Coordinates of N, CA and C in Angstrom, one line a residue:
X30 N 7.3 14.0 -18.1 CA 7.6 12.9 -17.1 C 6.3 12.1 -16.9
X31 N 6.6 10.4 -16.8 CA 5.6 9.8 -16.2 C 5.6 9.1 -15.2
X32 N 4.5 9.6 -13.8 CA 4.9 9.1 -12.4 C 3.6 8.0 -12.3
X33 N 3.8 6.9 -11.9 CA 2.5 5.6 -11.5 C 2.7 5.5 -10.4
X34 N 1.3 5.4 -9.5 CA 1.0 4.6 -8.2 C 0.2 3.9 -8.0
X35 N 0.2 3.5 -6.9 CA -0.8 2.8 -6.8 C -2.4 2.8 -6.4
X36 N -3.5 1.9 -6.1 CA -4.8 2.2 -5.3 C -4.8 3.6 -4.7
X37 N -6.0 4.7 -4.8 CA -5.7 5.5 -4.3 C -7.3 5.5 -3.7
X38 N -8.4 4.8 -4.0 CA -9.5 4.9 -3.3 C -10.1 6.0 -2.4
X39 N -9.9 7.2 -3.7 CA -10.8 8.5 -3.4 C -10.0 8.9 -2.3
X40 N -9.2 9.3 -2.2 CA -7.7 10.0 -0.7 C -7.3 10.9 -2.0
X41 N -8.0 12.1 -1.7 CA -7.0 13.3 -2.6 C -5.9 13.5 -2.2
X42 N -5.4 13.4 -0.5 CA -4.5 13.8 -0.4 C -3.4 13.3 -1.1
X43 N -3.5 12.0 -1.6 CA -2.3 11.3 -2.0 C -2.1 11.9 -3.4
X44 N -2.7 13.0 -4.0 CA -2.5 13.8 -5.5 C -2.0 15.1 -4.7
X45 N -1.2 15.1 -3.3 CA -1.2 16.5 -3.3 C 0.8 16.0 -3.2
X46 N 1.1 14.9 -3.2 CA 2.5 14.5 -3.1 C 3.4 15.8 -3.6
X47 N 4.4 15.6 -2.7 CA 5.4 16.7 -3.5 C 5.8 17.0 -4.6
X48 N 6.3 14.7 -5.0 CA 6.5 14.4 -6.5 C 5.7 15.1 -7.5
X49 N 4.5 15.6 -6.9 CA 3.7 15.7 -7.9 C 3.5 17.2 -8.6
X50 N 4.1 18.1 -7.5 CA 4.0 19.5 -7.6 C 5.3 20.1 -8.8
X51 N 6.0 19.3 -9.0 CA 6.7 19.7 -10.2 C 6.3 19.9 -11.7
X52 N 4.9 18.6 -11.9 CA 5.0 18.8 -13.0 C 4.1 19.4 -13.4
X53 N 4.0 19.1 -14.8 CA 3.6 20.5 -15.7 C 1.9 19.5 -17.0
X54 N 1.9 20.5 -17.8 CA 0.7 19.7 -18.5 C 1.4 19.0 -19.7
X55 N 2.4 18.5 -19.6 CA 2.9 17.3 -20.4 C 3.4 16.1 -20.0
X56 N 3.4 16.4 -18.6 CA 3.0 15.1 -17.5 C 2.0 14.5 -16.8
X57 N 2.1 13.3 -16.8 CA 1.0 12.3 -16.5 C 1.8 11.7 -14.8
X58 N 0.2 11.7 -14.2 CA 0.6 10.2 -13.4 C -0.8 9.2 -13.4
X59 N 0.0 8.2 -13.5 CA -0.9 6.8 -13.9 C -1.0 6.0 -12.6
X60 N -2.5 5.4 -12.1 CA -2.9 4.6 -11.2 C -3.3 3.8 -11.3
X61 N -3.1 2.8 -10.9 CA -2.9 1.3 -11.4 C -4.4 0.4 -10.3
X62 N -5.8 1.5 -11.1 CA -6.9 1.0 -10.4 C -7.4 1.3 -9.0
X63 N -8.2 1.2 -8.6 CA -9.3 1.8 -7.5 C -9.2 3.4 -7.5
X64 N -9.3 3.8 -8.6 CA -9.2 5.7 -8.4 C -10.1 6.0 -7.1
X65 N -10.9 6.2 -7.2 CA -12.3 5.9 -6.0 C -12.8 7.4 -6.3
X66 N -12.4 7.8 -7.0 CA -13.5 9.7 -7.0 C -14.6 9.5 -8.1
X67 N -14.9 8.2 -8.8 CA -16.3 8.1 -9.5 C -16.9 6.9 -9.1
X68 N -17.6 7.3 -7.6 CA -17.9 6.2 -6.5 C -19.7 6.6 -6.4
X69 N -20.0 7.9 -5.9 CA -21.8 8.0 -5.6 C -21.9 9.6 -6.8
X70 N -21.2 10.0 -7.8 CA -22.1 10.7 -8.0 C -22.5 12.0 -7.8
X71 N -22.0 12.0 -6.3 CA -22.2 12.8 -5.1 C -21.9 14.3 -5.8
X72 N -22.8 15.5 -5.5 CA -21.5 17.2 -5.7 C -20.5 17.2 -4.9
X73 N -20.3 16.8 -3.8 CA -18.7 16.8 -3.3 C -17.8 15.9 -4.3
X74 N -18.2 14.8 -5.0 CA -17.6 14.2 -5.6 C -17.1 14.8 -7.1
X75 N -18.3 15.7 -7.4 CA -18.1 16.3 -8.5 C -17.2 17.4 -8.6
X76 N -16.9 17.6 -7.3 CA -16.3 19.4 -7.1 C -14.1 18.4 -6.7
X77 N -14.5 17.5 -6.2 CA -13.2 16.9 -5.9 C -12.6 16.5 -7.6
X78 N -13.4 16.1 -8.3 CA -13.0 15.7 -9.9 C -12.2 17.0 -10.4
X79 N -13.0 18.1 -10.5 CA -12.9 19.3 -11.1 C -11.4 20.0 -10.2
X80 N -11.4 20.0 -9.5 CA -10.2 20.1 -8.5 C -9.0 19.0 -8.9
X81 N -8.7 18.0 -9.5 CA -7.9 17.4 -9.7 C -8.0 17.5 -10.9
X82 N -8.8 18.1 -12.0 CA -8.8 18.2 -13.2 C -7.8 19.5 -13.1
X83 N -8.1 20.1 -12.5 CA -7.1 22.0 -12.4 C -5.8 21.8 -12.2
X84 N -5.4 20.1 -11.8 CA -3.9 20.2 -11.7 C -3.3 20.5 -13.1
X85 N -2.2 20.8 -13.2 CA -1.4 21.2 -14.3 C -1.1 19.5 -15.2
X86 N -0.8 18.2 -14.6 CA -0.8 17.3 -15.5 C -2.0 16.3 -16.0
X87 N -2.3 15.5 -16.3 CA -3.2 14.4 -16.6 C -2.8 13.4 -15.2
X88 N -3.8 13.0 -15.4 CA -4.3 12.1 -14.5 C -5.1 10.5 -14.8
X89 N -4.3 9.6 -15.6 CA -4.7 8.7 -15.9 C -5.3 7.2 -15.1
X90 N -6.1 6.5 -15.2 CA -6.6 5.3 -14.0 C -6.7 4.1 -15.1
X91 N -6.6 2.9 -14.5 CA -7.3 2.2 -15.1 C -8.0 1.4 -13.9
X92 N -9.3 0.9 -14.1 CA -10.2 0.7 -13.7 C -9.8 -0.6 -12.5
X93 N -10.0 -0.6 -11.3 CA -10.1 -1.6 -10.2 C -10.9 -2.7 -9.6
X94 N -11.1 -3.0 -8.8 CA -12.0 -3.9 -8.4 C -13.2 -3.0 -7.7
X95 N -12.6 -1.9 -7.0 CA -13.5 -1.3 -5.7 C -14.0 0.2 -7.2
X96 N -14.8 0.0 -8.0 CA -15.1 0.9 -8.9 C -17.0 1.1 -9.5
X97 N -17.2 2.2 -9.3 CA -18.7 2.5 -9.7 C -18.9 2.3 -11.1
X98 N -18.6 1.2 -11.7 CA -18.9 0.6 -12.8 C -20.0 1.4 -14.0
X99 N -20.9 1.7 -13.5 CA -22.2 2.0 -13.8 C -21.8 3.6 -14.4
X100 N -21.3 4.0 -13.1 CA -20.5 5.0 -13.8 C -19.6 5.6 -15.2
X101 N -18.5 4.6 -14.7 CA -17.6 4.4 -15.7 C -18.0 4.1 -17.0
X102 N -19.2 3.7 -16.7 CA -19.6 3.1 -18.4 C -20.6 4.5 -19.1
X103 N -20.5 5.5 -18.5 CA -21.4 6.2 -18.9 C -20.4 7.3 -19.3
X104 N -18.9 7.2 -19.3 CA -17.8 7.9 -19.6 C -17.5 8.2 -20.9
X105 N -17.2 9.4 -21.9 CA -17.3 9.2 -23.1 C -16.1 8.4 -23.7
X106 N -16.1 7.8 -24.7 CA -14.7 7.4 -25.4 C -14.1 8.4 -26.4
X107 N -12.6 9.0 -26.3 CA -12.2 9.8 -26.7 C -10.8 8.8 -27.0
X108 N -10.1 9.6 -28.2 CA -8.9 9.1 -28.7 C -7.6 9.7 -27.8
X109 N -7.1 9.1 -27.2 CA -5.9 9.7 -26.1 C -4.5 9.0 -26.5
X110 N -3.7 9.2 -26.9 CA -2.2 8.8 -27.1 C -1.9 7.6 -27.9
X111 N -2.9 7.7 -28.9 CA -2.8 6.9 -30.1 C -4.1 5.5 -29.4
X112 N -4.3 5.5 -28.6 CA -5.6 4.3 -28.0 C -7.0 4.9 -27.5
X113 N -8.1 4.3 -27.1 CA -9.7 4.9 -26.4 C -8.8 4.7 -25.4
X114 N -9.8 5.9 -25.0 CA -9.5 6.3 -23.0 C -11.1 6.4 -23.1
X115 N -11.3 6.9 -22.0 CA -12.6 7.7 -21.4 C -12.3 8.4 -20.6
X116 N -13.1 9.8 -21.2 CA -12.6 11.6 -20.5 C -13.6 11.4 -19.2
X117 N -13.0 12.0 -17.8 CA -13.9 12.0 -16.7 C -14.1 13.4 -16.7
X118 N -13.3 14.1 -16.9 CA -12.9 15.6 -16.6 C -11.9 16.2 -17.5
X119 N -11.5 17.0 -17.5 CA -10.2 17.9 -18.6 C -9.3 16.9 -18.9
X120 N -8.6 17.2 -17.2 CA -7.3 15.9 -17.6 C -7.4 15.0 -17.0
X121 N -8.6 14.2 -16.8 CA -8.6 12.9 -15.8 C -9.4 11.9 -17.1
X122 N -8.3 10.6 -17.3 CA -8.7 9.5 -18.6 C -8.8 8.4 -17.4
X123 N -9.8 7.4 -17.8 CA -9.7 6.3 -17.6 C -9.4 5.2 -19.1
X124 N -8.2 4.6 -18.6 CA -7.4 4.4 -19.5 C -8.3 2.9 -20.0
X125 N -8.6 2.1 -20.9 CA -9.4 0.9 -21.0 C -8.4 0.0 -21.2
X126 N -9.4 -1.0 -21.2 CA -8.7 -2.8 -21.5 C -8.1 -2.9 -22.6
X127 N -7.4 -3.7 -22.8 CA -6.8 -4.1 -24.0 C -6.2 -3.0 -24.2
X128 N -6.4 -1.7 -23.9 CA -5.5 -0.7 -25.0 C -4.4 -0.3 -25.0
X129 N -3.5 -0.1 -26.2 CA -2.0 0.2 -26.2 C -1.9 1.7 -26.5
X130 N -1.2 2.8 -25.5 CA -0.6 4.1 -25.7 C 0.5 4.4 -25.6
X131 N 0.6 5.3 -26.1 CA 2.1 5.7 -26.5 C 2.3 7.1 -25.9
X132 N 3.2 7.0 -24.7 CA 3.3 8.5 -24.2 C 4.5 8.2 -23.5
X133 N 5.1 9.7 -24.1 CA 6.5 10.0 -24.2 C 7.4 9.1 -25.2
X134 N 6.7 8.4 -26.0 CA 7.5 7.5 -26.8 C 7.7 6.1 -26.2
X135 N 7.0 6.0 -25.0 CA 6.6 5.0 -24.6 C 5.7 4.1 -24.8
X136 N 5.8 3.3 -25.1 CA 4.3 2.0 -25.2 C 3.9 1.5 -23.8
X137 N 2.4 1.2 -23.2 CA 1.9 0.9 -22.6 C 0.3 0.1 -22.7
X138 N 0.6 -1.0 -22.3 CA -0.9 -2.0 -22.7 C -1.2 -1.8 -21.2
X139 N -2.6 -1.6 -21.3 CA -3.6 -0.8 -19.9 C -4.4 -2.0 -19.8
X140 N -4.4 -2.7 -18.9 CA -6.2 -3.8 -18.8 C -5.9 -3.7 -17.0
X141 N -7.5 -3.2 -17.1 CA -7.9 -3.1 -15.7 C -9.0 -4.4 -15.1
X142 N -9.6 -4.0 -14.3 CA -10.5 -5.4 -13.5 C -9.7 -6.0 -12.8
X143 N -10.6 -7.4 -12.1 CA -10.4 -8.3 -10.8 C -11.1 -8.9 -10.4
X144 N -10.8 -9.4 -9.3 CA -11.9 -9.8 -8.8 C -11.5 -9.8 -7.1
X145 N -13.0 -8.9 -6.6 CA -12.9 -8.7 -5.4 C -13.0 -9.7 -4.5
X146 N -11.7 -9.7 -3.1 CA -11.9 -10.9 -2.4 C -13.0 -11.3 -1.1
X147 N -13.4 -9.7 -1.3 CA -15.0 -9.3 -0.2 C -16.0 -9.4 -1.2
X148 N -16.0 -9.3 -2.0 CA -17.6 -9.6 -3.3 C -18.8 -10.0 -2.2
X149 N -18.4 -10.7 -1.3 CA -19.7 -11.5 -0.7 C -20.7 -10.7 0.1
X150 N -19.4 -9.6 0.6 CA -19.9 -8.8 1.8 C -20.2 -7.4 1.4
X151 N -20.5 -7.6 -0.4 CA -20.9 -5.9 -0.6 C -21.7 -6.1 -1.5
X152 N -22.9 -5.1 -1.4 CA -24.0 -5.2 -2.4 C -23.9 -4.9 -3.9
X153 N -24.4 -5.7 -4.7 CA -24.4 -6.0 -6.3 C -25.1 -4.4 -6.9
X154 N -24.4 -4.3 -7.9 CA -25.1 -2.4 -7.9 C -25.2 -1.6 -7.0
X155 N -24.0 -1.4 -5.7 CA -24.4 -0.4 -4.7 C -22.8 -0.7 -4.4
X156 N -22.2 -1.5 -4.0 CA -20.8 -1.2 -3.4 C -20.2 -2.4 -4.2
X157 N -20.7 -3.3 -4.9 CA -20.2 -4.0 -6.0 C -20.6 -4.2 -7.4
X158 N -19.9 -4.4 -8.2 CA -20.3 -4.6 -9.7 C -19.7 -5.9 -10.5
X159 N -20.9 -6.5 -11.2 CA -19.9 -7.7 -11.8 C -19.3 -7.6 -12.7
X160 N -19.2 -6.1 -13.7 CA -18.6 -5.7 -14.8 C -16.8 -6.2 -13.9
X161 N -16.8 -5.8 -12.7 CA -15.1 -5.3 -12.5 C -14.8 -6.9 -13.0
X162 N -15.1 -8.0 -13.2 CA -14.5 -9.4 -13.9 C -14.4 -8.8 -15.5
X163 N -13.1 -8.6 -16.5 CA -13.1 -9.0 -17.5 C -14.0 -9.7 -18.6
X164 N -14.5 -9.4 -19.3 CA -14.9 -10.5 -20.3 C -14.3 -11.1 -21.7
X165 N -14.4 -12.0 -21.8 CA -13.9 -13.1 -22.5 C -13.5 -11.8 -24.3
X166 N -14.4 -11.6 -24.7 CA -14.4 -10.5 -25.3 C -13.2 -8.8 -25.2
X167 N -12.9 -9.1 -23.9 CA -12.0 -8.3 -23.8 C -10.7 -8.6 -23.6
X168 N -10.6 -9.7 -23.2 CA -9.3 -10.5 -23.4 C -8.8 -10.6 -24.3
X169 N -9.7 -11.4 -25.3 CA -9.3 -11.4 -26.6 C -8.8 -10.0 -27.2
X170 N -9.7 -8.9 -27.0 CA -9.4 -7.4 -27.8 C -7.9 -7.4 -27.6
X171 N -7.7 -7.8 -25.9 CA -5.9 -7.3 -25.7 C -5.2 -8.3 -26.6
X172 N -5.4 -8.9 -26.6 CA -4.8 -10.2 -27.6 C -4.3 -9.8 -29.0
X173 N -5.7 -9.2 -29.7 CA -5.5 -8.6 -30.6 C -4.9 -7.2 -30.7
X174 N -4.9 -6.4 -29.8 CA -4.0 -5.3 -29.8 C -2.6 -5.5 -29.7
X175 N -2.5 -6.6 -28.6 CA -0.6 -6.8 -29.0 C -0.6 -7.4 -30.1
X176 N -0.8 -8.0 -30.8 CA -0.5 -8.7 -31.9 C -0.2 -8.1 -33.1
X177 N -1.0 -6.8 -33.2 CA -0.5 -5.6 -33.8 C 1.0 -4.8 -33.5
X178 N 1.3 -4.6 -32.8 CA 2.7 -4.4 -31.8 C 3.5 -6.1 -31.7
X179 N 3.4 -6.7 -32.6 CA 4.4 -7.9 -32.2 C 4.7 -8.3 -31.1
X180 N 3.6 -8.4 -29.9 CA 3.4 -8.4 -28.6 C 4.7 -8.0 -27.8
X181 N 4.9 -6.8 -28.3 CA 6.3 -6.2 -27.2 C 5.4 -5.0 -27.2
X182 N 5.9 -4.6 -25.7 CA 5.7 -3.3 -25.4 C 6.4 -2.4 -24.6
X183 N 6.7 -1.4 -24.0 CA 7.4 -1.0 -23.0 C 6.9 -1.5 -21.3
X184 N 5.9 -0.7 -21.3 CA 5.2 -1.6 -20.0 C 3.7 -1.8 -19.9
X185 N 3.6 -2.4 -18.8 CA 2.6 -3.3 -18.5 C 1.6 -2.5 -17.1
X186 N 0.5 -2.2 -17.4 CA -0.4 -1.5 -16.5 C -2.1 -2.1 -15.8
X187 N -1.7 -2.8 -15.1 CA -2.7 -3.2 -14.1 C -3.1 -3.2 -13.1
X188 N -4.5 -3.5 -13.0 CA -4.9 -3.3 -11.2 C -4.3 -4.9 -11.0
X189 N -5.1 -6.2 -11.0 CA -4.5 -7.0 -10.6 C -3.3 -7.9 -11.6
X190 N -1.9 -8.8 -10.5 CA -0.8 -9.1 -11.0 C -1.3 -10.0 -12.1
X191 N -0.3 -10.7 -12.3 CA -0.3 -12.2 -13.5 C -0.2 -13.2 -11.8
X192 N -0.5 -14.4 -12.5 CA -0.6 -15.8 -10.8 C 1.1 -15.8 -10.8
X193 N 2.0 -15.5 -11.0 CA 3.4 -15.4 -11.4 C 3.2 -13.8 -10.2
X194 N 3.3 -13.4 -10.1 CA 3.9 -11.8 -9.7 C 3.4 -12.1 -8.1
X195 N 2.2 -12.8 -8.3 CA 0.9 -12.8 -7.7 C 2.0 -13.0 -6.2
X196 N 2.5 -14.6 -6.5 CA 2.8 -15.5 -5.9 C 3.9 -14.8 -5.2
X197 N 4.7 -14.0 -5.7 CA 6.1 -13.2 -5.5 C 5.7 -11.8 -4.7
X198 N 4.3 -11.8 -4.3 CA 4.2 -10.3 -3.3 C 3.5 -11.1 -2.0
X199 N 2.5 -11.7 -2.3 CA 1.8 -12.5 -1.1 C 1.0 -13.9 -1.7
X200 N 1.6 -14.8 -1.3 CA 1.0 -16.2 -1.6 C 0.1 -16.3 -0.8
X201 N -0.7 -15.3 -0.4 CA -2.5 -15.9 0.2 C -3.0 -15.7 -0.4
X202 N -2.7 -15.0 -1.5 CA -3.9 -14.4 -2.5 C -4.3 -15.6 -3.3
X203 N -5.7 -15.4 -3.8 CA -6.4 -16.5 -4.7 C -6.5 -16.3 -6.3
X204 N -6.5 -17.8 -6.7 CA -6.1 -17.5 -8.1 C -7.4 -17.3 -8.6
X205 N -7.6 -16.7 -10.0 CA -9.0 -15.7 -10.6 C -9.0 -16.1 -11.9
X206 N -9.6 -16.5 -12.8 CA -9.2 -16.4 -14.4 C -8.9 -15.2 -15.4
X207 N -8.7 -14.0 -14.3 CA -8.1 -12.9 -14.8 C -6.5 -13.0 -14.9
X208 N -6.7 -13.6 -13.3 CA -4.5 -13.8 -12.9 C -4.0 -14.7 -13.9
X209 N -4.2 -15.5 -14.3 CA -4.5 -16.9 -15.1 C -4.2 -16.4 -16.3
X210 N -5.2 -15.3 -17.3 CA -4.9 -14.8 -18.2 C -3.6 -13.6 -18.2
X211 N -3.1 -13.4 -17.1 CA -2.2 -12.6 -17.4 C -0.6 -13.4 -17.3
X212 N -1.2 -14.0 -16.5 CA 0.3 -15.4 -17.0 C 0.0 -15.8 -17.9
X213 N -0.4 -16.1 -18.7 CA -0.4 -16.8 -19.7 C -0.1 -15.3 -20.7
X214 N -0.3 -14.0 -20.7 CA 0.3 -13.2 -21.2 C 1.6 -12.5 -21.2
X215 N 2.5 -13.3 -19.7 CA 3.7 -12.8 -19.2 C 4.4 -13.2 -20.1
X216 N 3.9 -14.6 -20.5 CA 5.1 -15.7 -21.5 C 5.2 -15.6 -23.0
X217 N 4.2 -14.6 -23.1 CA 4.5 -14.6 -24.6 C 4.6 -13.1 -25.5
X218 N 4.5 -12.1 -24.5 CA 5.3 -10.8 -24.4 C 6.2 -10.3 -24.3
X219 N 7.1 -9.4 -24.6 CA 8.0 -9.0 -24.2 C 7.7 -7.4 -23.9
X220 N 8.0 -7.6 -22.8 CA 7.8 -5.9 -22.3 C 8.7 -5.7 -20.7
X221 N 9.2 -4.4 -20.8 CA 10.7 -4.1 -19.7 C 9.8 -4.1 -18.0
X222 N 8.6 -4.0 -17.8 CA 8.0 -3.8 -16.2 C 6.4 -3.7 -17.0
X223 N 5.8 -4.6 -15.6 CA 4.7 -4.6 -15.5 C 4.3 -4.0 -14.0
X224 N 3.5 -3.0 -13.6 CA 3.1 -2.3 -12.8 C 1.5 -2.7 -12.2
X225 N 1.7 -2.6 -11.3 CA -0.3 -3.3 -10.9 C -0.3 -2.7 -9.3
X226 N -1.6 -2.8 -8.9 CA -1.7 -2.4 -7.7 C -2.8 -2.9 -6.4
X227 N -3.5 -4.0 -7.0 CA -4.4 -4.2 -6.2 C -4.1 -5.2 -4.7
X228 N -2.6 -5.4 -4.5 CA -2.3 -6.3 -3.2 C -1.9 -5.2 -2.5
X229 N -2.2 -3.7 -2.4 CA -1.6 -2.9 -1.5 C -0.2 -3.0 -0.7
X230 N 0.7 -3.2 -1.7 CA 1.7 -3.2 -1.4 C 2.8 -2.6 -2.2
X231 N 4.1 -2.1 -1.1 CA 5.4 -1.7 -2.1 C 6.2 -2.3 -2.3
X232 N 6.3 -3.1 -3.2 CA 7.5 -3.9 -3.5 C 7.8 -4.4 -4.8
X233 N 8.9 -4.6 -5.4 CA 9.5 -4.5 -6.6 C 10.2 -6.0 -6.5
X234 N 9.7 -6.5 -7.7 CA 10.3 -8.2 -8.0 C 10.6 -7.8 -9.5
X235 N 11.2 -8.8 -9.8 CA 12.2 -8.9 -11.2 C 11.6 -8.4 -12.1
X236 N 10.4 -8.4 -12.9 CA 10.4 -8.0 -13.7 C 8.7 -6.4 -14.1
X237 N 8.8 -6.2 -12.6 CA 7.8 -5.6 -12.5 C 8.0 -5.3 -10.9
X238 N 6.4 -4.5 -10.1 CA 6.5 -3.7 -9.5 C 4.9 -3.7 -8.7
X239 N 4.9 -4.1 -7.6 CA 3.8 -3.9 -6.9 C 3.8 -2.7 -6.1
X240 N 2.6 -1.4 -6.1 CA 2.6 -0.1 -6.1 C 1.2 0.2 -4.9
X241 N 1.5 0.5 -3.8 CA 0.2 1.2 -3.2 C 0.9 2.8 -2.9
X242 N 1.2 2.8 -2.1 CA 1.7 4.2 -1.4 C 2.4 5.3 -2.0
X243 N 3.6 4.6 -2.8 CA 4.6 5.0 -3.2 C 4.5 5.2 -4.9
X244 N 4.9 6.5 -5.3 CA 4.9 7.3 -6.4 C 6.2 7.2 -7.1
X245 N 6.5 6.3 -8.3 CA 7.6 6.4 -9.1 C 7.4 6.8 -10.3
X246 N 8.9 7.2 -10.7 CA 9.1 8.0 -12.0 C 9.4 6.7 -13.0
X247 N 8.2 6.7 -13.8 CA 8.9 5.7 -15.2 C 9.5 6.2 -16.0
X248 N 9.3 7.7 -16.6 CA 10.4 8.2 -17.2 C 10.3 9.8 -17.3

């Protein structure tokens, strides 16, 4: 089984869900950015990893706006479901950009980043990072990854929407040349649901799925 939610910004409790207590070590649940448990470093932080590594399934992220960058990059790269991940713990991957996996027979193109709408009000290397923007470089990689796959996939995994989705959960949000790039990726893929999480919200539009709280079964 594979369950996705949304933002979970370091709240274990939200890994202690009921949904969650059924499965087993051939189930995954995927977070669609701000994991928050590789934030200071900290040994509480280290002992909370290890503790959510002991669960019985994987634990997959891809990377958000609210993220200890610095961190993250010092993650190793390992081969995980036919694409690079980076291993945090046993079963905890941070899933990367551009990449396409295949689990359960599923296809999934993973690209994380954003851009934070507080940036102003948090310090550069301490509560902000300017890695969480995409680079030009990694856009392209996804580019080239679907094009291998005849740009179809099963689904679509993001912290922030396409300016299309964007518009369809909350029109105060601001356009980014990340949102930009991913409309301009809506139109020329085919893929059944795109999942994202960074407008903290539950709600489901046509062809995809805005996710904070709430834990669904993709398959």
């Amino acid at each position: 089984m594979i369950y996705i939610t949304g933002d979970i910004h370091g709240e274990y409790k939200r890994l202690e869900n009921k949904k969650l207590k059924k499965l087993t070590e051939n189930d995954c649940l995927i977070v669609c950015g701000d994991f928050g448990f590789l934030w200071d470093d900290s040994e509480r932080e280290k002992a909370v990893l290890r503790k959510i590594s002991d669960k019985h399934f994987k634990t997959l992220f891809v990377d958000g706006t609210h993220e200890n960058f610095h961190l993250l990059d010092r993650l190793p790269v390992v081969e995980l479901f036919g694409g690079r991940a980076q291993q945090a713990e046993k079963n905890i991957y941070r899933l990367m950009r551009g990449e396409i996996y295949t689990i359960e027979g599923k296809t999934f193109f993973t690209f994380g980043g954003g851009e934070s709408s507080d940036k102003e009000l948090r310090m550069e290397n301490g509560t902000w990072w300017k890695e969480e923007q995409p680079s030009i470089e990694e856009m392209a990689y996804g580019v080239e990854n679907l094009d291998t796959v005849g740009r179809k996939v099963d689904y679509i995994v993001t912290h922030q929407p396409s300016m299309t989705d964007m518009a369809l959960v909350d029109r105060r949000c601001s356009i980014n040349p990340l949102s930009t790039y991913f409309d301009e990726l809506s139109r020329n893929i085919v893929y059944k649901k795109w999942y994202f999480g960074s407008l903290h919200k539950n709600k489901r539009i046509p062809r995809g799925q805005c996710l904070f709280t709430d834990i669904v079964r993709i398959s």
